[in-house]
Amino acid sequence: MKKILIANRGEIAVRVIRACRDMGIATVAIYSECDRAALHVRLADEAWPVGPSAPRESYLRIDAIIEAAKKSGADAVHPGYGFLAENEDFAAACRDAGLVFIGPSPEAITLMGSKTAARQAAIKAGVPVVPGTEEPLSEDTSDADVLTVAERIGYPLMLKAVAGGGGKGMRMVSTPADLPAALRAARSEALSAFGDGAVYLERRILAPRHIEVQLLGDHHGTVLPFVERECSIQRRHQKVVEESPSLAVSPELRRRMTSAAAAVAKTVGYTNAGTIEFLLDRDGSFYFLEMNTRLQVEHPITEMVTGVDLVQWQIRIARGEPLTLAPESLLTPKAHAIECRIYAEDPETGFMPSPGRIQGLRVPHGPGVRDDSGAYEGGEVPIFYDPMISKLVTWGETRGHAIARMKRALAEYQVRGIRTTIPFFQWLLDDEDFKAARFDTTFIDRKWGAPGSRLPQAIDSAHEDLAVIAAAVHMFTRSTATVVSEPVSIWKQAGRAEALR
Amino acid sequence: MKKILIANRGEIAVRVIRACRDMGIATVAIYSECDRAALHVRLADEAWPVGPSAPRESYLRIDAIIEAAKKSGADAVHPGYGFLAENEDFAAACRDAGLVFIGPSPEAITLMGSKTAARQAAIKAGVPVVPGTEEPLSEDTSDADVLTVAERIGYPLMLKAVAGGGGKGMRMVSTPADLPAALRAARSEALSAFGDGAVYLERRILAPRHIEVQLLGDHHGTVLPFVERECSIQRRHQKVVEESPSLAVSPELRRRMTSAAAAVAKTVGYTNAGTIEFLLDRDGSFYFLEMNTRLQVEHPITEMVTGVDLVQWQIRIARGEPLTLAPESLLTPKAHAIECRIYAEDPETGFMPSPGRIQGLRVPHGPGVRDDSGAYEGGEVPIFYDPMISKLVTWGETRGHAIARMKRALAEYQVRGIRTTIPFFQWLLDDEDFKAARFDTTFIDRKWGAPGSRLPQAIDSAHEDLAVIAAAVHMFTRSTATVVSEPVSIWKQAGRAEALR
Amino acid sequence: MNFEIAVGHGVRTVSVTRQGSQLQVSIDGRTVVVDARRVGDMELSLLVAPAGGADPVHSVDASLAARRTAGDFDVHVAGRTIPVQVRLAGGFGRQKKAGAAQGTGPQRITAPMPGKIVRVLVKPGDEVKARQGLVVVEAMKMENELRAARDGRVRDVAVTEGQSVDAGALLLVVE
Amino acid sequence: MNFEIAVGHGVRTVSVTRQGSQLQVSIDGRTVVVDARRVGDMELSLLVAPAGGADPVHSVDASLAARRTAGDFDVHVAGRTIPVQVRLAGGFGRQKKAGAAQGTGPQRITAPMPGKIVRVLVKPGDEVKARQGLVVVEAMKMENELRAARDGRVRDVAVTEGQSVDAGALLLVVE
């Protein structure tokens, strides 16, 4: 494997480029019109255009991407996550074009990509599933038919896209009256994101924790599970903070959950990286939720507590190498890691997307800090794609240490010119229940909405004073010229500013 | 301990600030005139001026620093490394002022700070030392007397400042004729750096490796050694690349060296962080070289392979906590870490210092990369201090993996406006002997001087072509205005540039 | 130099004067001494102290990002992002100063970011309640519902479903 | 637009012309097509291809740092730092073009950085050998010896021991 095309953009494309470079493998980026100067294009060895900015016309264009791979002489394709990562047609098209697809087989994607088929595979492996519809409800199923099925399962229930992922195409439905609107919204999101409007219904487990198990499977029959990730901190069913290990998982439960995950993967002959998601109920019972047949956004926390480079191993598995990792070490976390997904969204205005140019960027550094980012100072956050601009990950000797480092790193982090979710994480990390790991998947919805809970630090008048001072000093001393570093020059500027009044 | 004054500057002051912040402790920076806008000043909670730019008038001014500590209400002082870190008067002055000195006792500094007394302590602990003078040779000792002593030890020999460190005040002397000039230079450097011109002589071990053992000692009688660091890659007796563990140290040798190091520390009742340096001869025998009674520059590689935050533990020990770390885990490295010290020096011109303004800075990121830096874009590298601007550290599952990540990280690293040693490391990391870990402390002097060995990549005409293209395109499209991101605007600029010709 | 600076729910009256090598900044009558260095086009290192006392030693690393309106900034300070609006003295009317601008007058619903109008949920003349959804905008793969801040009646609807809009575009007015 | 660009030991003749949305760059007669985007004041994202062939796809992330002389830059490209000197066509004399500037003429020893003259090791009239030490400058806590590039005779010594010098200051001349 000498040259890999990365069929993705943003931070995950940059992440894969770095793994390739660490392995001495050349990289081919692809880009849409608005991404010509994106970081993944700048860092790759080659960059090929694949179409206009809308995802359907570029990053979802299987033909254009396969053509770029062929022209560039790439011998393999890494799909990242999102876009075509869980599209069996893309995996098959790669195979047909003689390209190694760095991921599972098209058959495994098809099987586990259907939430309903995946549930059946879990049942076959002896792993409990959440009660729900075993067959998908196609786009054409009438509201009345869906209501009938829903009645059998009982409310509240979850409405989910069969092809879903990343929280998209998912709605909680509390009463029959809410079902038609939720169905319309979920189908529309699913169609736009995955090109498939089919949905299914599932009983809603009240206040569960979301626990998932990372797996690697090679082409020699070995499947290895990793220590669990805790992903209960979600907004709109989308993970925003993940950590490993979970404080809710005892060594005994870890053994059972990781064994169950490996059993599901083995049942379907799974290869490469994948993740089994579980709901963990308050009574300690757990249910298979779904399998993600790709690298996860949150893979770095697993890397931080096990020392394993998952992207490198994806590539090594794809080129036929056997898994030589020591199984026990993967289940023995080295202390604690936590990840915050930095989004270009403004938490002050209901998480409105905040695209635009990054006027200034200061990235945190120092011990125990890792920033996987697709952003740079002067770069644009386009409106067309997922607004996640980076993943900030910290490691600590204890969970408290990891959280303390995260708070420090968030305080160092400055993304100027657009709004981000950094203040939201600062609020979260100071929450007593979060600090005590007392939470479930409803945490954010319950807590963030509560009166007085929002961004308490932003209404602190001492900090407002500092902001006022900084703004006043800036206006007083501002200069359109280059950096002024001598005080004397500042006073000159100040004099000029006054003279101009 | 609520507020710590950091009696240092640059990357180590930033490192200590981060550890304090992780622990919820307020920080007080000090600064000389030229450091008013340095990164450590910007990141600290408070910043106090301590004098003009010359070190003797600021960072070496015990009185001014103690006064700043008192005025600021700090209850402890962290000395970093260099400056006053190994000055017993400073440690005593802190104690007298009621400030906790985060380091060993003044008595331990005095004892181990004298290279000759330290040698005697090692002998007492049953640890072999390099044959040499047991008593210091004061500034006033005549050349003739020094020549007489040298004759007894035999040539080649090492001439070293009694108060030395960091390669300063150290000279290799091959023949009696070279001794007077070397003596003059060493004394002059030692006086300027440490305020003490006394020297001593030591037999020169030919082609040894420099291996050192990090220690932590608490106030309850516990001394714990850490897995060794390999520091043989030196230029002018100054470490430039360090790694941990050493490929030259077997588990059995590790046990013997770390036990010997702990024995020396226990003999002198050592507390807080310290490092025992050894020379490892080709035959596997090792000799005590000296003890550094402070945090080392290269401490991050130990942190990366053991997961221990050494600065946090310095603070915890200073406030009386017992060492609760598991001794075995400190001697069991988790894979491999390597550090490159990025200096503001130009390897193309004999490592001439290259101070000035950092016009642009791109810091590497991604898995396994840590950058401990005191630099920022727009910041100045002053002429008054050590030219090290950052320490780039990588971690990998194997030594090869750590090196591969370092090469990738160095390629991402851009420090624009000043010259740095990055190209030197790129040369080093491609050297076959380095890759095979076949080296000793003479490696750089032998290899870097060899014909054809220097920066082979810089004379690669394909890359020269790319540089020429970039420069030509820049001149053609340049703009004094703000960032231009649309192609159309570039062409407008180009048109204007042409019109101006 | 005298400014009015809106922050949070109020407006502060601020003056800046030179005093030797330092600046004196008064905020609603309280004065601090500031030692300021510009470390980037939009970045400042400030050392701050209460006036009349000791030297400025509280280190404040501040940077600004310009917003769309001249004089509006996001100030990044102490790990927080705080929006401010800076005007020369007298730049804000009486209304804003009294903190009353927020709660009255017609609500102009504008697009917070460039995107596509997915659904318009109301029509002119509709009565709407506080927090009722008005229009759904899609951007960055998410649908975002814009809601009414207060009870009112829809006056104008300036967009239709399927239409693309720029950031700041007027979508509808509720009075 | 035509340039002469010195790099390594030679000077390249370079022309840049617009070609649709791309640039055509010729270096000593060899032509490449470049798709260029400016991503910062001194940063470019380039996609490069040989002329007449396929689209430009080789990604070159380039940034420049201005040196003291106008038109002199350090170019950071592909993890390397490469000094270049850019002049408009005809900007270099015959001598430089022939690559002969390096080896002849008087050697002007200048201070590579600001510092203090610690020792002057020669006096006017001294014969010096290549690589012989001439003067020791202290900066950043290290003593740095400046040496003769070739054999010659010391003509002028412009500094004395203990003196502070700026970067670029003439220290002595060897002919």
PDB file of N, CA and C in Angstrom, chain C residues 104-131:
ATOM      1  N   THR C 104     -38.922  45.480  23.908  1.00  0.00           N
ATOM      2  CA  THR C 104     -40.072  46.043  23.225  1.00  0.00           C
ATOM      3  C   THR C 104     -39.812  46.181  21.733  1.00  0.00           C
ATOM      4  N   GLY C 105     -40.807  46.696  21.028  1.00  0.00           N
ATOM      5  CA  GLY C 105     -40.652  46.951  19.602  1.00  0.00           C
ATOM      6  C   GLY C 105     -40.827  45.683  18.801  1.00  0.00           C
ATOM      7  N   PRO C 106     -40.922  45.815  17.465  1.00  0.00           N
ATOM      8  CA  PRO C 106     -41.105  44.644  16.624  1.00  0.00           C
ATOM      9  C   PRO C 106     -39.867  43.749  16.664  1.00  0.00           C
ATOM     10  N   GLN C 107     -40.083  42.449  16.558  1.00  0.00           N
ATOM     11  CA  GLN C 107     -38.961  41.509  16.485  1.00  0.00           C
ATOM     12  C   GLN C 107     -38.623  41.266  15.024  1.00  0.00           C
ATOM     13  N   ARG C 108     -37.402  41.605  14.666  1.00  0.00           N
ATOM     14  CA  ARG C 108     -36.937  41.329  13.296  1.00  0.00           C
ATOM     15  C   ARG C 108     -36.197  39.999  13.327  1.00  0.00           C
ATOM     16  N   ILE C 109     -36.764  38.994  12.722  1.00  0.00           N
ATOM     17  CA  ILE C 109     -36.131  37.672  12.727  1.00  0.00           C
ATOM     18  C   ILE C 109     -35.188  37.611  11.525  1.00  0.00           C
ATOM     19  N   THR C 110     -33.884  37.505  11.819  1.00  0.00           N
ATOM     20  CA  THR C 110     -32.906  37.473  10.732  1.00  0.00           C
ATOM     21  C   THR C 110     -32.187  36.126  10.727  1.00  0.00           C
ATOM     22  N   ALA C 111     -31.617  35.806   9.571  1.00  0.00           N
ATOM     23  CA  ALA C 111     -30.898  34.533   9.446  1.00  0.00           C
ATOM     24  C   ALA C 111     -29.599  34.632  10.225  1.00  0.00           C
ATOM     25  N   PRO C 112     -29.370  33.742  11.187  1.00  0.00           N
ATOM     26  CA  PRO C 112     -28.142  33.832  11.973  1.00  0.00           C
ATOM     27  C   PRO C 112     -26.922  33.351  11.193  1.00  0.00           C
ATOM     28  N   MET C 113     -27.174  32.633  10.096  1.00  0.00           N
ATOM     29  CA  MET C 113     -26.051  32.138   9.290  1.00  0.00           C
ATOM     30  C   MET C 113     -26.569  31.920   7.875  1.00  0.00           C
ATOM     31  N   PRO C 114     -25.689  31.795   6.907  1.00  0.00           N
ATOM     32  CA  PRO C 114     -26.168  31.514   5.550  1.00  0.00           C
ATOM     33  C   PRO C 114     -26.827  30.141   5.539  1.00  0.00           C
ATOM     34  N   GLY C 115     -27.882  29.965   4.779  1.00  0.00           N
ATOM     35  CA  GLY C 115     -28.524  28.660   4.750  1.00  0.00           C
ATOM     36  C   GLY C 115     -29.706  28.640   3.806  1.00  0.00           C
ATOM     37  N   LYS C 116     -30.512  27.609   3.954  1.00  0.00           N
ATOM     38  CA  LYS C 116     -31.663  27.437   3.085  1.00  0.00           C
ATOM     39  C   LYS C 116     -32.919  27.405   3.952  1.00  0.00           C
ATOM     40  N   ILE C 117     -33.973  28.097   3.488  1.00  0.00           N
ATOM     41  CA  ILE C 117     -35.233  28.086   4.219  1.00  0.00           C
ATOM     42  C   ILE C 117     -35.921  26.757   3.940  1.00  0.00           C
ATOM     43  N   VAL C 118     -36.063  25.921   4.946  1.00  0.00           N
ATOM     44  CA  VAL C 118     -36.678  24.611   4.762  1.00  0.00           C
ATOM     45  C   VAL C 118     -38.193  24.703   4.906  1.00  0.00           C
ATOM     46  N   ARG C 119     -38.617  25.402   5.945  1.00  0.00           N
ATOM     47  CA  ARG C 119     -40.049  25.534   6.173  1.00  0.00           C
ATOM     48  C   ARG C 119     -40.357  26.894   6.767  1.00  0.00           C
ATOM     49  N   VAL C 120     -41.471  27.494   6.302  1.00  0.00           N
ATOM     50  CA  VAL C 120     -41.995  28.705   6.946  1.00  0.00           C
ATOM     51  C   VAL C 120     -43.242  28.265   7.699  1.00  0.00           C
ATOM     52  N   LEU C 121     -43.229  28.440   9.005  1.00  0.00           N
ATOM     53  CA  LEU C 121     -44.270  27.842   9.838  1.00  0.00           C
ATOM     54  C   LEU C 121     -45.428  28.794  10.130  1.00  0.00           C
ATOM     55  N   VAL C 122     -45.308  30.055   9.724  1.00  0.00           N
ATOM     56  CA  VAL C 122     -46.360  31.040  10.005  1.00  0.00           C
ATOM     57  C   VAL C 122     -46.637  31.862   8.750  1.00  0.00           C
ATOM     58  N   LYS C 123     -47.750  32.590   8.788  1.00  0.00           N
ATOM     59  CA  LYS C 123     -48.044  33.502   7.679  1.00  0.00           C
ATOM     60  C   LYS C 123     -48.444  34.862   8.255  1.00  0.00           C
ATOM     61  N   PRO C 124     -48.384  35.908   7.440  1.00  0.00           N
ATOM     62  CA  PRO C 124     -48.707  37.237   7.949  1.00  0.00           C
ATOM     63  C   PRO C 124     -50.062  37.216   8.640  1.00  0.00           C
ATOM     64  N   GLY C 125     -50.114  37.894   9.784  1.00  0.00           N
ATOM     65  CA  GLY C 125     -51.366  37.983  10.517  1.00  0.00           C
ATOM     66  C   GLY C 125     -51.488  36.962  11.631  1.00  0.00           C
ATOM     67  N   ASP C 126     -50.682  35.875  11.583  1.00  0.00           N
ATOM     68  CA  ASP C 126     -50.764  34.853  12.630  1.00  0.00           C
ATOM     69  C   ASP C 126     -50.377  35.435  13.989  1.00  0.00           C
ATOM     70  N   GLU C 127     -51.134  35.023  15.010  1.00  0.00           N
ATOM     71  CA  GLU C 127     -50.716  35.323  16.379  1.00  0.00           C
ATOM     72  C   GLU C 127     -49.690  34.269  16.783  1.00  0.00           C
ATOM     73  N   VAL C 128     -48.602  34.690  17.404  1.00  0.00           N
ATOM     74  CA  VAL C 128     -47.604  33.709  17.855  1.00  0.00           C
ATOM     75  C   VAL C 128     -47.298  33.936  19.325  1.00  0.00           C
ATOM     76  N   LYS C 129     -46.941  32.834  19.993  1.00  0.00           N
ATOM     77  CA  LYS C 129     -46.579  32.880  21.408  1.00  0.00           C
ATOM     78  C   LYS C 129     -45.052  32.910  21.513  1.00  0.00           C
ATOM     79  N   ALA C 130     -44.565  33.350  22.659  1.00  0.00           N
ATOM     80  CA  ALA C 130     -43.129  33.309  22.925  1.00  0.00           C
ATOM     81  C   ALA C 130     -42.624  31.875  22.736  1.00  0.00           C
ATOM     82  N   ARG C 131     -41.479  31.736  22.087  1.00  0.00           N
ATOM     83  CA  ARG C 131     -40.815  30.442  21.832  1.00  0.00           C
ATOM     84  C   ARG C 131     -41.544  29.592  20.791  1.00  0.00           C
TER      85      ARG C 131
END
